[in-house]
Coordinates of C-alpha atoms in Angstrom, one line a residue:
X23 CA -18.1 4.0 -34.1
X24 CA -21.5 5.3 -33.2
X25 CA -22.7 8.9 -33.3
X26 CA -22.4 9.5 -29.6
X27 CA -18.7 8.5 -29.5
X28 CA -18.1 10.9 -32.5
X29 CA -19.7 13.7 -30.4
X30 CA -17.4 12.9 -27.5
X31 CA -14.3 13.0 -29.7
X32 CA -15.2 16.3 -31.2
X33 CA -15.9 17.9 -27.8
X34 CA -12.7 16.4 -26.4
X35 CA -10.6 17.9 -29.2
X36 CA -12.1 21.3 -28.8
X37 CA -11.5 21.4 -25.0
X38 CA -8.0 20.0 -25.3
X39 CA -6.9 22.7 -27.7
X40 CA -8.0 25.6 -25.4
X41 CA -7.8 24.3 -21.8
X42 CA -4.1 25.1 -21.4
X43 CA -4.6 28.8 -22.1
X44 CA -8.0 29.6 -20.6
X45 CA -9.7 29.3 -17.3
X46 CA -12.6 26.9 -16.9
X47 CA -15.5 28.4 -15.1
X48 CA -17.6 26.5 -12.5
X49 CA -15.6 23.4 -12.7
X50 CA -15.2 20.7 -10.1
X51 CA -11.5 20.1 -9.7
X52 CA -10.3 16.9 -8.0
X53 CA -6.9 15.8 -7.0
X54 CA -6.4 12.3 -8.3
X55 CA -2.9 11.8 -6.9
X56 CA -1.4 8.4 -7.3
X57 CA 0.4 7.0 -4.4
X58 CA 2.2 4.4 -6.5
X59 CA 3.2 6.3 -9.7
X60 CA 5.8 3.8 -11.0
X61 CA 3.2 2.0 -12.9
X62 CA -0.6 2.1 -13.2
X63 CA -1.0 0.8 -9.7
X64 CA -0.8 -3.0 -10.1
X65 CA -1.7 -3.7 -6.5
X66 CA -5.2 -2.9 -5.6
X67 CA -5.9 -1.8 -2.0
X68 CA -8.1 -3.9 0.2
X69 CA -11.5 -2.1 0.2
X70 CA -14.7 -2.4 1.9
X71 CA -17.9 -0.3 1.7
X72 CA -19.4 0.7 5.0
X73 CA -23.1 0.3 5.0
X74 CA -24.7 3.4 6.5
X75 CA -28.4 4.0 6.7
X76 CA -29.6 7.2 4.9
X77 CA -26.2 7.9 3.5
X78 CA -25.6 9.5 1.2
X79 CA -28.8 11.7 1.2
X80 CA -31.0 12.0 -1.8
X81 CA -29.3 15.1 -3.1
X82 CA -26.0 13.3 -3.6
X83 CA -27.5 10.1 -4.7
X84 CA -29.2 11.9 -7.4
X85 CA -25.9 12.6 -9.1
X86 CA -25.2 9.9 -11.7
X87 CA -23.0 7.2 -10.2
X88 CA -20.0 5.9 -12.1
X89 CA -19.5 2.2 -11.4
X90 CA -16.1 0.7 -11.6
X91 CA -14.7 -2.8 -10.8
X92 CA -13.1 -2.8 -7.4
X93 CA -11.9 -5.5 -5.1
X94 CA -14.5 -7.1 -2.9
X95 CA -13.8 -6.8 0.8
X96 CA -10.9 -8.9 1.8
X97 CA -12.0 -12.5 2.4
X98 CA -9.5 -12.8 5.2
X99 CA -6.8 -10.6 6.8
X100 CA -4.0 -13.0 6.2
X101 CA -0.6 -11.6 5.3
X102 CA 2.3 -13.6 4.0
X103 CA 3.9 -15.5 6.8
X104 CA 6.7 -13.1 7.8
X105 CA 7.7 -13.1 11.4
X106 CA 7.5 -9.4 12.0
X107 CA 4.3 -7.5 11.3
X108 CA 2.2 -10.6 10.8
X109 CA -1.5 -9.9 11.4
X110 CA -3.8 -12.9 11.9
X111 CA -7.1 -11.1 12.0
X112 CA -9.8 -12.5 9.7
X113 CA -12.6 -10.0 8.9
X114 CA -15.5 -11.6 7.2
X115 CA -18.5 -9.2 7.5
X116 CA -18.6 -5.7 8.9
X117 CA -21.4 -6.6 11.4
X118 CA -19.1 -9.2 13.0
X119 CA -16.4 -6.6 13.7
X120 CA -18.4 -4.3 16.0
X121 CA -18.3 -4.6 19.8
X122 CA -16.2 -7.8 20.2
X123 CA -13.1 -9.1 22.0
X124 CA -11.0 -12.1 20.9
X125 CA -8.2 -14.2 22.4
X126 CA -6.2 -16.8 20.6
X127 CA -3.0 -18.9 21.0
X128 CA -1.0 -21.1 18.7
X129 CA 2.3 -22.7 17.9
X130 CA 5.5 -20.7 17.8
X131 CA 4.2 -19.1 21.0
X132 CA 1.8 -17.0 19.0
X133 CA -0.6 -14.9 21.0
X134 CA -3.5 -12.8 19.7
X135 CA -5.7 -10.3 21.5
X136 CA -7.9 -7.7 19.9
X137 CA -11.2 -6.0 20.2
X138 CA -13.5 -3.3 19.0
X139 CA -16.2 -1.2 20.6
X140 CA -18.4 1.5 19.0
X141 CA -21.6 3.2 19.7
X142 CA -23.8 6.3 18.9
X143 CA -23.4 9.3 21.1
X144 CA -26.3 11.0 19.2
X145 CA -28.4 10.0 16.3
X146 CA -25.9 11.6 13.9
X147 CA -22.6 10.8 15.7
X148 CA -20.7 7.5 16.2
X149 CA -17.5 6.9 18.2
X150 CA -15.4 3.8 18.5
X151 CA -12.1 2.4 19.6
X152 CA -10.1 -0.7 18.7
X153 CA -7.0 -2.5 20.1
X154 CA -4.9 -5.2 18.4
X155 CA -1.9 -7.2 19.7
X156 CA -0.1 -10.2 18.4
X157 CA 3.3 -11.7 19.3
X158 CA 5.4 -14.7 18.4
X159 CA 8.5 -16.3 19.8
X160 CA 9.9 -16.7 16.3
X161 CA 12.1 -19.4 14.8
X162 CA 14.0 -20.7 17.8
X163 CA 15.0 -23.9 15.9
X164 CA 16.3 -22.0 12.9
X165 CA 18.3 -19.2 14.6
X166 CA 20.3 -19.4 17.9
X167 CA 19.6 -15.6 18.3
X168 CA 16.2 -14.0 18.9
X169 CA 13.7 -13.7 16.1
X170 CA 10.7 -12.9 18.2
X171 CA 8.4 -10.0 17.4
X172 CA 5.3 -8.3 18.6
X173 CA 2.9 -5.7 17.1
X174 CA 0.4 -3.6 19.0
X175 CA -2.1 -1.0 17.7
X176 CA -4.5 1.2 19.6
X177 CA -6.9 3.5 17.7
X178 CA -10.1 5.4 17.8
X179 CA -12.6 7.1 15.4
X180 CA -15.4 9.6 15.3
X181 CA -18.0 9.8 12.5
X182 CA -20.6 12.6 12.3
X183 CA -23.4 13.0 9.8
X184 CA -24.4 16.6 9.3
X185 CA -26.8 18.4 7.1
X186 CA -24.3 19.3 4.4
X187 CA -21.8 16.4 4.7
X188 CA -20.1 13.5 6.6
X189 CA -17.1 14.1 8.8
X190 CA -14.7 11.3 9.9
X191 CA -11.7 11.5 12.2
X192 CA -9.3 8.6 12.9
X193 CA -6.3 8.3 15.2
X194 CA -4.0 5.3 15.7
X195 CA -0.8 4.4 17.5
X196 CA 1.3 1.5 16.3
X197 CA 4.2 -0.1 18.0
X198 CA 6.2 -2.9 16.3
X199 CA 9.1 -4.6 18.2
X200 CA 11.1 -7.1 16.1
X201 CA 14.7 -8.2 15.3
X202 CA 17.2 -8.0 12.4
X203 CA 17.5 -11.7 12.6
X204 CA 18.3 -12.5 9.0
X205 CA 22.1 -13.1 9.4
X206 CA 23.6 -15.5 6.8
X207 CA 27.3 -14.4 6.5
X208 CA 28.4 -14.3 10.1
X209 CA 27.8 -16.4 13.2
X210 CA 27.4 -14.1 16.2
X211 CA 26.7 -15.3 19.8
X212 CA 23.2 -16.4 20.7
X213 CA 22.7 -13.4 23.0
X214 CA 23.5 -10.8 20.4
X215 CA 21.1 -7.8 20.5
X216 CA 19.4 -7.5 17.1
X217 CA 16.3 -5.6 18.2
X218 CA 14.6 -2.8 16.3
X219 CA 11.5 -1.0 17.3
X220 CA 9.3 1.5 15.4
X221 CA 6.4 3.5 16.7
X222 CA 4.0 5.5 14.6
X223 CA 1.1 7.9 15.4
X224 CA -1.3 8.8 12.6
X225 CA -4.3 11.2 12.6
X226 CA -6.6 11.5 9.5
X227 CA -9.5 13.7 9.0
X228 CA -12.0 13.6 6.1
X229 CA -15.1 15.6 5.2
X230 CA -17.4 14.5 2.3
X231 CA -19.9 17.0 1.1
X232 CA -23.2 15.4 0.1
X233 CA -23.4 17.3 -3.3
X234 CA -20.9 17.6 -6.1
X235 CA -21.7 21.3 -6.5
X236 CA -18.3 23.0 -6.3
X237 CA -17.3 21.5 -2.9
X238 CA -16.8 17.7 -3.0
X239 CA -14.5 16.6 -0.2
X240 CA -11.5 17.7 1.9
X241 CA -9.0 15.6 3.9
X242 CA -6.0 16.0 6.1
X243 CA -3.5 13.2 6.8
X244 CA -0.6 13.2 9.2
X245 CA 1.9 10.6 10.3
X246 CA 4.8 10.8 12.9
X247 CA 7.3 8.0 13.1
X248 CA 10.3 7.2 15.3
X249 CA 12.5 4.1 15.8
X250 CA 15.0 2.7 18.3
X251 CA 17.9 4.3 16.5
X252 CA 16.4 7.8 16.8
X253 CA 15.1 8.2 13.3
X254 CA 12.4 10.8 13.1
X255 CA 9.9 11.4 10.3
X256 CA 6.8 13.6 9.9
X257 CA 4.5 13.5 6.9
X258 CA 1.4 15.9 6.6
X259 CA -0.8 16.3 3.6
X260 CA -4.0 18.3 2.9
X261 CA -6.3 17.9 -0.1
X262 CA -9.3 19.8 -1.4
X263 CA -11.5 18.5 -4.2
X264 CA -13.8 20.8 -6.1
X265 CA -16.3 19.8 -8.7
X266 CA -19.2 20.6 -10.9
X267 CA -20.9 17.4 -12.1
X268 CA -23.7 16.3 -14.4
X269 CA -23.6 19.6 -16.5
X270 CA -25.9 19.2 -19.5
X271 CA -24.2 20.3 -22.8
X272 CA -26.0 21.6 -25.9
X273 CA -25.0 18.4 -27.7
X274 CA -27.8 15.8 -27.3
X275 CA -27.1 13.2 -24.7
X276 CA -23.7 14.6 -23.6
X277 CA -23.0 15.6 -20.0
X278 CA -19.8 16.9 -18.5
X279 CA -18.0 16.7 -15.1
X280 CA -15.4 19.3 -14.3
X281 CA -13.0 18.5 -11.5
X282 CA -10.0 20.2 -9.8
X283 CA -7.8 18.9 -7.0
X284 CA -5.6 21.0 -4.8
X285 CA -3.1 19.4 -2.5
X286 CA 0.0 20.1 -0.4
X287 CA 2.3 17.7 1.3
X288 CA 5.3 18.0 3.6
X289 CA 7.8 15.3 4.4
X290 CA 10.7 15.7 6.9
X291 CA 13.0 12.7 7.5
X292 CA 16.0 12.7 9.8
X293 CA 18.4 9.9 10.8
X294 CA 20.9 9.7 13.6
X295 CA 23.3 6.9 12.6
X296 CA 25.8 6.2 9.8
X297 CA 25.6 9.0 7.2
X298 CA 22.9 10.8 9.1
X299 CA 20.8 11.5 6.1
X300 CA 18.3 14.4 6.3
X301 CA 15.7 15.4 3.8
X302 CA 12.8 17.9 3.7
X303 CA 10.2 18.1 1.0
X304 CA 7.3 20.4 0.3
X305 CA 5.1 19.5 -2.7
X306 CA 2.0 21.4 -4.1
X307 CA -0.3 19.8 -6.6
X308 CA -2.9 21.1 -9.0
X309 CA -4.9 18.6 -11.0
X310 CA -7.7 19.8 -13.4
X311 CA -9.7 17.5 -15.6
X312 CA -13.0 17.4 -17.6
X313 CA -14.9 14.3 -18.5
X314 CA -17.6 14.0 -21.2
X315 CA -20.2 11.2 -20.9
X316 CA -22.4 9.6 -23.4
X317 CA -24.3 6.8 -21.9
X318 CA -21.7 4.5 -20.2
X319 CA -18.9 5.7 -22.4
X320 CA -16.7 8.7 -21.6
X321 CA -13.6 10.7 -22.6
X322 CA -11.5 12.3 -19.8
X323 CA -8.9 15.1 -20.5
X324 CA -6.8 16.6 -17.8
X325 CA -3.3 17.0 -16.4
X326 CA -1.5 17.6 -13.1
X327 CA 1.1 20.1 -12.0
X328 CA 3.5 19.6 -9.1
X329 CA 5.8 22.1 -7.5
X330 CA 8.5 20.5 -5.4
X331 CA 10.9 22.2 -3.0
X332 CA 13.6 19.9 -1.5
X333 CA 16.4 20.2 1.0
X334 CA 18.9 17.3 1.5
X335 CA 22.1 16.8 3.4
X336 CA 24.3 14.1 5.2
X337 CA 27.7 13.7 6.6
X338 CA 29.2 13.3 3.1
X339 CA 28.0 16.8 1.9
X340 CA 29.4 20.0 3.3
X341 CA 26.4 22.1 2.5
X342 CA 22.7 21.6 2.3
X343 CA 21.5 20.8 -1.2
X344 CA 18.5 22.8 -2.2
X345 CA 16.3 22.4 -5.2
X346 CA 13.0 23.8 -6.7
X347 CA 11.4 22.1 -9.6
X348 CA 8.1 22.2 -11.4
X349 CA 6.5 19.1 -13.1
X350 CA 3.7 18.6 -15.6
X351 CA 2.1 15.2 -16.1
X352 CA -0.5 14.1 -18.7
X353 CA -3.8 12.6 -17.7
X354 CA -6.3 11.3 -20.3
X355 CA -8.6 8.3 -20.6
X356 CA -11.2 7.0 -23.0
X357 CA -13.7 4.3 -22.2
X358 CA -16.0 2.7 -24.8
X359 CA -18.8 0.6 -23.3
X360 CA -19.7 -1.7 -26.1
X361 CA -22.0 -3.5 -23.7
X362 CA -22.4 -3.7 -19.9
X363 CA -20.3 -6.9 -20.1
X364 CA -17.4 -5.5 -22.1
X365 CA -15.8 -2.0 -21.7
X366 CA -12.6 -1.1 -23.5
X367 CA -10.4 1.6 -22.1
X368 CA -7.1 3.3 -22.8
X369 CA -5.3 6.3 -21.3
X370 CA -2.1 8.0 -20.2
X371 CA -1.2 9.3 -16.7
X372 CA 1.8 10.2 -14.6
X373 CA 2.6 11.6 -11.2
X374 CA 5.0 12.3 -8.4
X375 CA 5.1 10.0 -5.4
X376 CA 6.6 11.1 -2.1
X377 CA 8.5 8.1 -0.9
X378 CA 9.0 8.0 2.9
X379 CA 10.7 5.9 5.5
X380 CA 7.3 4.9 6.9
X381 CA 6.1 3.7 3.5
X382 CA 9.4 1.9 2.8
X383 CA 9.1 0.0 6.1
X384 CA 5.7 -1.3 5.0
X385 CA 7.4 -3.0 2.0
X386 CA 10.7 -3.9 3.8
X387 CA 10.9 -3.7 7.6
X388 CA 14.6 -4.7 7.6
X389 CA 15.9 -1.3 6.4
X390 CA 18.8 0.2 8.2
X391 CA 17.8 3.3 10.0
X392 CA 19.5 5.7 7.6
X393 CA 18.0 6.1 4.2
X394 CA 18.2 8.5 1.2
X395 CA 14.7 9.7 0.6
X396 CA 13.8 10.6 -3.0
X397 CA 10.4 11.0 -4.7
X398 CA 9.5 8.8 -7.7
X399 CA 8.5 10.5 -10.9
X400 CA 6.4 8.7 -13.4
X401 CA 6.9 10.9 -16.5
X402 CA 4.1 9.0 -18.3
X403 CA 2.4 5.7 -18.2
X404 CA 0.4 4.5 -21.2
X405 CA -2.2 1.8 -20.6
X406 CA -5.1 0.0 -22.2
X407 CA -7.5 -2.7 -21.0
X408 CA -10.8 -4.5 -21.0
X409 CA -13.2 -4.8 -18.0
X410 CA -16.7 -5.9 -17.6
X411 CA -19.5 -7.4 -15.5
X412 CA -21.1 -10.6 -16.7
X413 CA -24.6 -11.1 -15.2
X414 CA -23.5 -9.6 -11.9
X415 CA -21.7 -12.8 -11.2
X416 CA -18.3 -12.3 -12.8
X417 CA -16.3 -9.1 -12.7
X418 CA -13.0 -8.8 -14.5
X419 CA -10.4 -6.2 -15.4
X420 CA -7.4 -7.0 -17.6
X421 CA -4.9 -4.2 -18.5
X422 CA -1.4 -3.6 -19.7
X423 CA 0.8 -0.6 -19.4
X424 CA 4.2 0.9 -20.3
X425 CA 5.7 3.8 -18.3
X426 CA 8.9 5.9 -18.2
X427 CA 9.9 6.4 -14.6
X428 CA 12.6 8.3 -12.8
X429 CA 13.9 7.3 -9.4
X430 CA 12.3 3.8 -9.3
X431 CA 12.5 2.6 -5.7
X432 CA 14.4 -0.7 -5.2
X433 CA 16.1 -2.3 -2.2
X434 CA 19.8 -3.5 -2.1
X435 CA 21.3 -5.6 0.7
X436 CA 24.0 -4.0 2.8
X437 CA 27.3 -5.5 3.7
X438 CA 29.2 -4.8 7.0
X439 CA 29.4 -1.1 7.8
X440 CA 32.9 -1.5 9.3
X441 CA 35.8 -3.9 8.8
X442 CA 36.7 -4.5 12.4
X443 CA 37.2 -8.3 13.0
X444 CA 34.8 -8.4 15.9
X445 CA 31.2 -9.7 16.5
X446 CA 30.5 -6.9 19.1
X447 CA 28.4 -5.0 16.6
X448 CA 25.3 -3.0 16.3
X449 CA 22.0 -4.8 15.5
X450 CA 22.1 -3.6 11.9
X451 CA 25.9 -4.4 11.2
X452 CA 25.8 -8.1 10.4
X453 CA 25.1 -7.8 6.6
X454 CA 21.5 -8.2 7.6
X455 CA 19.9 -4.9 6.5
X456 CA 18.8 -3.2 3.3
X457 CA 18.9 0.3 1.8
X458 CA 16.8 2.1 -0.7
X459 CA 18.4 2.6 -4.1
X460 CA 17.0 4.4 -7.1
X461 CA 17.3 4.0 -10.8
X462 CA 15.6 5.4 -14.0
X463 CA 14.1 3.2 -16.6
X464 CA 11.0 1.8 -18.3
X465 CA 8.3 -0.3 -16.5
X466 CA 6.0 -2.7 -18.4
X467 CA 3.1 -4.2 -16.6
X468 CA 0.2 -6.7 -17.1
X469 CA -2.5 -7.0 -14.5
X470 CA -5.5 -9.2 -14.3
X471 CA -8.2 -9.0 -11.6
X472 CA -11.2 -11.4 -11.3
X473 CA -14.1 -11.6 -8.9
X474 CA -16.7 -14.4 -9.1
X475 CA -19.9 -14.9 -7.2
X476 CA -21.2 -18.4 -8.2
X477 CA -23.5 -18.6 -5.1
X478 CA -25.0 -16.0 -2.7
X479 CA -22.8 -17.3 0.1
X480 CA -19.6 -17.9 -1.9
X481 CA -17.1 -15.3 -3.2
X482 CA -14.0 -16.1 -5.2
X483 CA -11.3 -13.6 -6.2
X484 CA -8.0 -13.8 -8.0
X485 CA -5.4 -11.3 -9.1
X486 CA -2.2 -11.7 -11.1
X487 CA 0.4 -9.0 -11.6
X488 CA 3.4 -9.0 -14.0
X489 CA 6.0 -6.2 -13.9
X490 CA 9.2 -6.0 -16.0
X491 CA 11.9 -3.4 -15.5
X492 CA 14.5 -2.1 -17.9
X493 CA 16.9 0.1 -16.0
X494 CA 19.5 2.6 -17.0
X495 CA 22.2 1.6 -14.5
X496 CA 21.3 -1.5 -12.6
X497 CA 21.2 -4.9 -14.4
X498 CA 18.3 -6.1 -12.3
X499 CA 15.4 -4.7 -10.2
X500 CA 16.6 -5.9 -6.9
X501 CA 14.0 -7.3 -4.5
X502 CA 11.1 -6.7 -7.0
X503 CA 9.5 -10.0 -8.2
X504 CA 8.4 -10.2 -11.8
X505 CA 5.1 -12.1 -10.9
X506 CA 2.8 -11.8 -7.9
X507 CA -0.6 -13.4 -7.5
X508 CA -3.3 -13.8 -4.9
X509 CA -6.3 -16.2 -4.8
X510 CA -9.0 -15.9 -2.2
X511 CA -12.4 -17.4 -1.3
X512 CA -15.1 -16.7 1.3
X513 CA -17.9 -19.1 2.1
X514 CA -20.7 -19.0 4.7
X515 CA -23.0 -21.8 5.7
X516 CA -25.4 -23.0 8.4
X517 CA -27.4 -19.8 8.3
X518 CA -24.2 -17.7 8.4
X519 CA -23.1 -19.3 11.6
X520 CA -20.0 -20.8 10.0
X521 CA -17.6 -18.6 8.0
X522 CA -14.7 -20.2 6.0
X523 CA -11.9 -18.3 4.3
X524 CA -9.0 -19.1 2.1
X525 CA -6.1 -16.9 0.9
X526 CA -3.2 -17.9 -1.2
X527 CA -0.2 -15.9 -2.2
X528 CA 2.2 -16.6 -5.1
X529 CA 5.5 -14.8 -5.8
X530 CA 8.2 -15.5 -8.3
X531 CA 11.9 -15.4 -7.8
X532 CA 13.4 -12.0 -6.8
X533 CA 16.8 -10.9 -7.8
X534 CA 19.0 -9.6 -5.0
X535 CA 22.6 -8.9 -4.1
X536 CA 24.3 -10.7 -1.1
X537 CA 27.6 -10.8 0.7
X538 CA 30.2 -13.2 1.8
X539 CA 32.3 -12.1 4.8
X540 CA 35.9 -13.3 4.7
X541 CA 38.7 -12.7 7.3
X542 CA 41.9 -11.2 5.8
X543 CA 45.1 -9.8 7.3
X544 CA 45.1 -6.2 8.1
X545 CA 47.6 -4.5 5.8
X546 CA 48.0 -1.5 8.1
X547 CA 48.5 -3.4 11.5
X548 CA 50.7 -6.4 11.9
X549 CA 49.2 -9.6 13.6
X550 CA 45.7 -8.4 13.1
X551 CA 42.8 -9.2 10.8
X552 CA 39.8 -7.5 9.3
X553 CA 36.5 -8.5 7.8
X554 CA 36.1 -8.0 4.1
X555 CA 32.8 -7.8 2.1
X556 CA 32.7 -9.9 -1.0
X557 CA 29.5 -9.0 -2.9
X558 CA 27.5 -11.3 -5.2
X559 CA 25.4 -9.1 -7.6
X560 CA 23.6 -12.1 -9.1
X561 CA 22.0 -13.8 -6.1
X562 CA 18.2 -14.4 -5.8
X563 CA 15.5 -15.2 -3.3
X564 CA 13.4 -18.2 -4.4
X565 CA 9.8 -17.9 -5.3
X566 CA 7.1 -19.3 -3.1
X567 CA 3.5 -20.1 -2.5
X568 CA 1.7 -19.5 0.8
X569 CA -1.7 -21.0 1.5
X570 CA -3.9 -19.9 4.5
X571 CA -7.2 -21.0 5.9
X572 CA -9.6 -19.6 8.5
X573 CA -12.8 -20.6 10.1
X574 CA -15.2 -19.1 12.6
X575 CA -18.3 -20.7 14.1
X576 CA -20.9 -18.7 16.0
X577 CA -21.9 -21.0 18.9
X578 CA -24.2 -18.3 20.3
X579 CA -25.1 -14.8 19.2
X580 CA -22.5 -13.5 21.7
X581 CA -19.9 -16.3 21.5
X582 CA -17.8 -17.7 18.7
X583 CA -14.8 -20.0 18.3
X584 CA -12.2 -19.5 15.5
X585 CA -9.2 -21.2 14.0
X586 CA -6.5 -19.9 11.7
X587 CA -3.9 -21.7 9.6
X588 CA -1.0 -19.9 8.0
X589 CA 1.7 -21.1 5.5
X590 CA 0.0 -24.5 5.2
X591 CA 2.3 -25.4 2.3
X592 CA 5.0 -25.9 5.0
X593 CA 7.5 -23.8 3.1
X594 CA 10.1 -21.9 5.2
X595 CA 10.7 -19.6 2.4
X596 CA 12.6 -16.2 2.6
X597 CA 10.9 -12.9 2.1
X598 CA 14.3 -11.2 1.8
X599 CA 17.8 -12.6 1.8
X600 CA 18.4 -14.4 5.2
X601 CA 14.9 -13.8 6.5
X602 CA 13.1 -17.1 6.8
X603 CA 9.4 -17.1 7.7
X604 CA 7.5 -19.2 10.2
X605 CA 6.5 -22.7 9.2
X606 CA 3.0 -24.1 9.3
X607 CA 1.0 -22.2 12.0
X608 CA -2.2 -23.0 13.7
X609 CA -3.9 -20.6 16.0
X610 CA -7.3 -21.0 17.8
X611 CA -9.3 -19.0 20.2
X612 CA -12.6 -17.5 21.3
X613 CA -14.5 -14.4 20.5
X614 CA -17.1 -12.6 22.6
X615 CA -19.5 -10.2 20.9
X616 CA -21.6 -7.7 22.8

């Protein structure tokens, strides 16, 4: 181990022994709150870097930049071929997405219409708006009842560049209209009403200070959701990040960053059917950390503190259950840059994630509109890995982790909610919905991420995630696959007039429970029958592969044609028990840019 690394360890040991009992002066404190604390986030978010002239200004760009491997912008906007919530909207380059309107039509009655418009009000201010609509008639040949769906979004943004920082404001309204069509245990009439509808309004504000001298950034996020069955949820959070970066220490070649994050979050969820669950949470976070740099290597030491106030009740409890609890989570990481091509790292972290009805619907839209909401606590997650950049052509990141987690979020299938022998039922009462369940246990993960740029006009990316759960009460992690993978490619040719895209998804088998509905005599009423749930705790949803292609050709600088192909492996697989997806889909259309 070289002399610089030895210096880092000595300084790290000194700080770690005193930081708990003393205040750190002039430190920059940043809230590094993890939204997926069950493991060291094995799914990376789609990211894209907006190219803005003269931003950041010289004073912020003078601060040493820390480069990390991140996902390249999504090569296409394909999602797995679920019926509801499917979004066929390929986004290749940022310049192609400004000031345009598209129309497309395909099989399964699929209709697409979306557009974007933006412009500068002043030299330092930009405003814009976007609209997106897609609908499909669903699987008419698979189900006698309706499986159609539609999704609409309307949003706007404002970005302002001031002398001290950049301000961004985004607002969006989303309406999703779909059906609980995944009925496998009963045979209702074709005209049965299975509709569900969710609407959500979000407003996010963000201010980024140009320098890292005490004030770094601040943001506010808010979300308001409702559905057809009168569920109501509000979620508001505010975060302030403080920092003092690039502080020169007496030790030769060692610099320090001091960070502190302050955050608060409120979550209020209220349901109006079945058990009428209600929950209210208020969470406050404090996350200090210090990082010592020597060249490209560093040691980070920190922790996070959460203070959670909760109130819960439902029809089964006579009184409101109140609780106040404080949490402490470790946070430390060491990275040794042997070369630019190979960087070894290891660390430990943890956190508290506020699960919500809105976030659950993103994973599983077929939830019944009555959920028990609990936060997930990652007591600790130990990880290690290797990442690097080979000649700017190949970026990779491979890591493994082991964590101890409380209230791991899983999804179980629901049976019938009443035993009456009738098909005159609510949309969610056909053994066709799911509920959140929680369990404690250990989570082991392995994740590999690769981005390859063999040519200037060709981008390849791949990611593979492995997750294994060892639970205290449940035998299996219901509706969580062990293996998930993605493979993507983006290729441009003919002087960037033709854009081709590929996206493939791979998912292993998922364990699940399921129900068989049998008709039995009613022991309490003569000459009458009831439905009885017979549960199978060892069922599964088969794994699948889903391949998707896209193409767009610019006929004129203001006119393009495009074609999209989804689920080209022709598999009518299930995403959840009973919910088959659309088969091979082809959609074509035109795009006008202005």
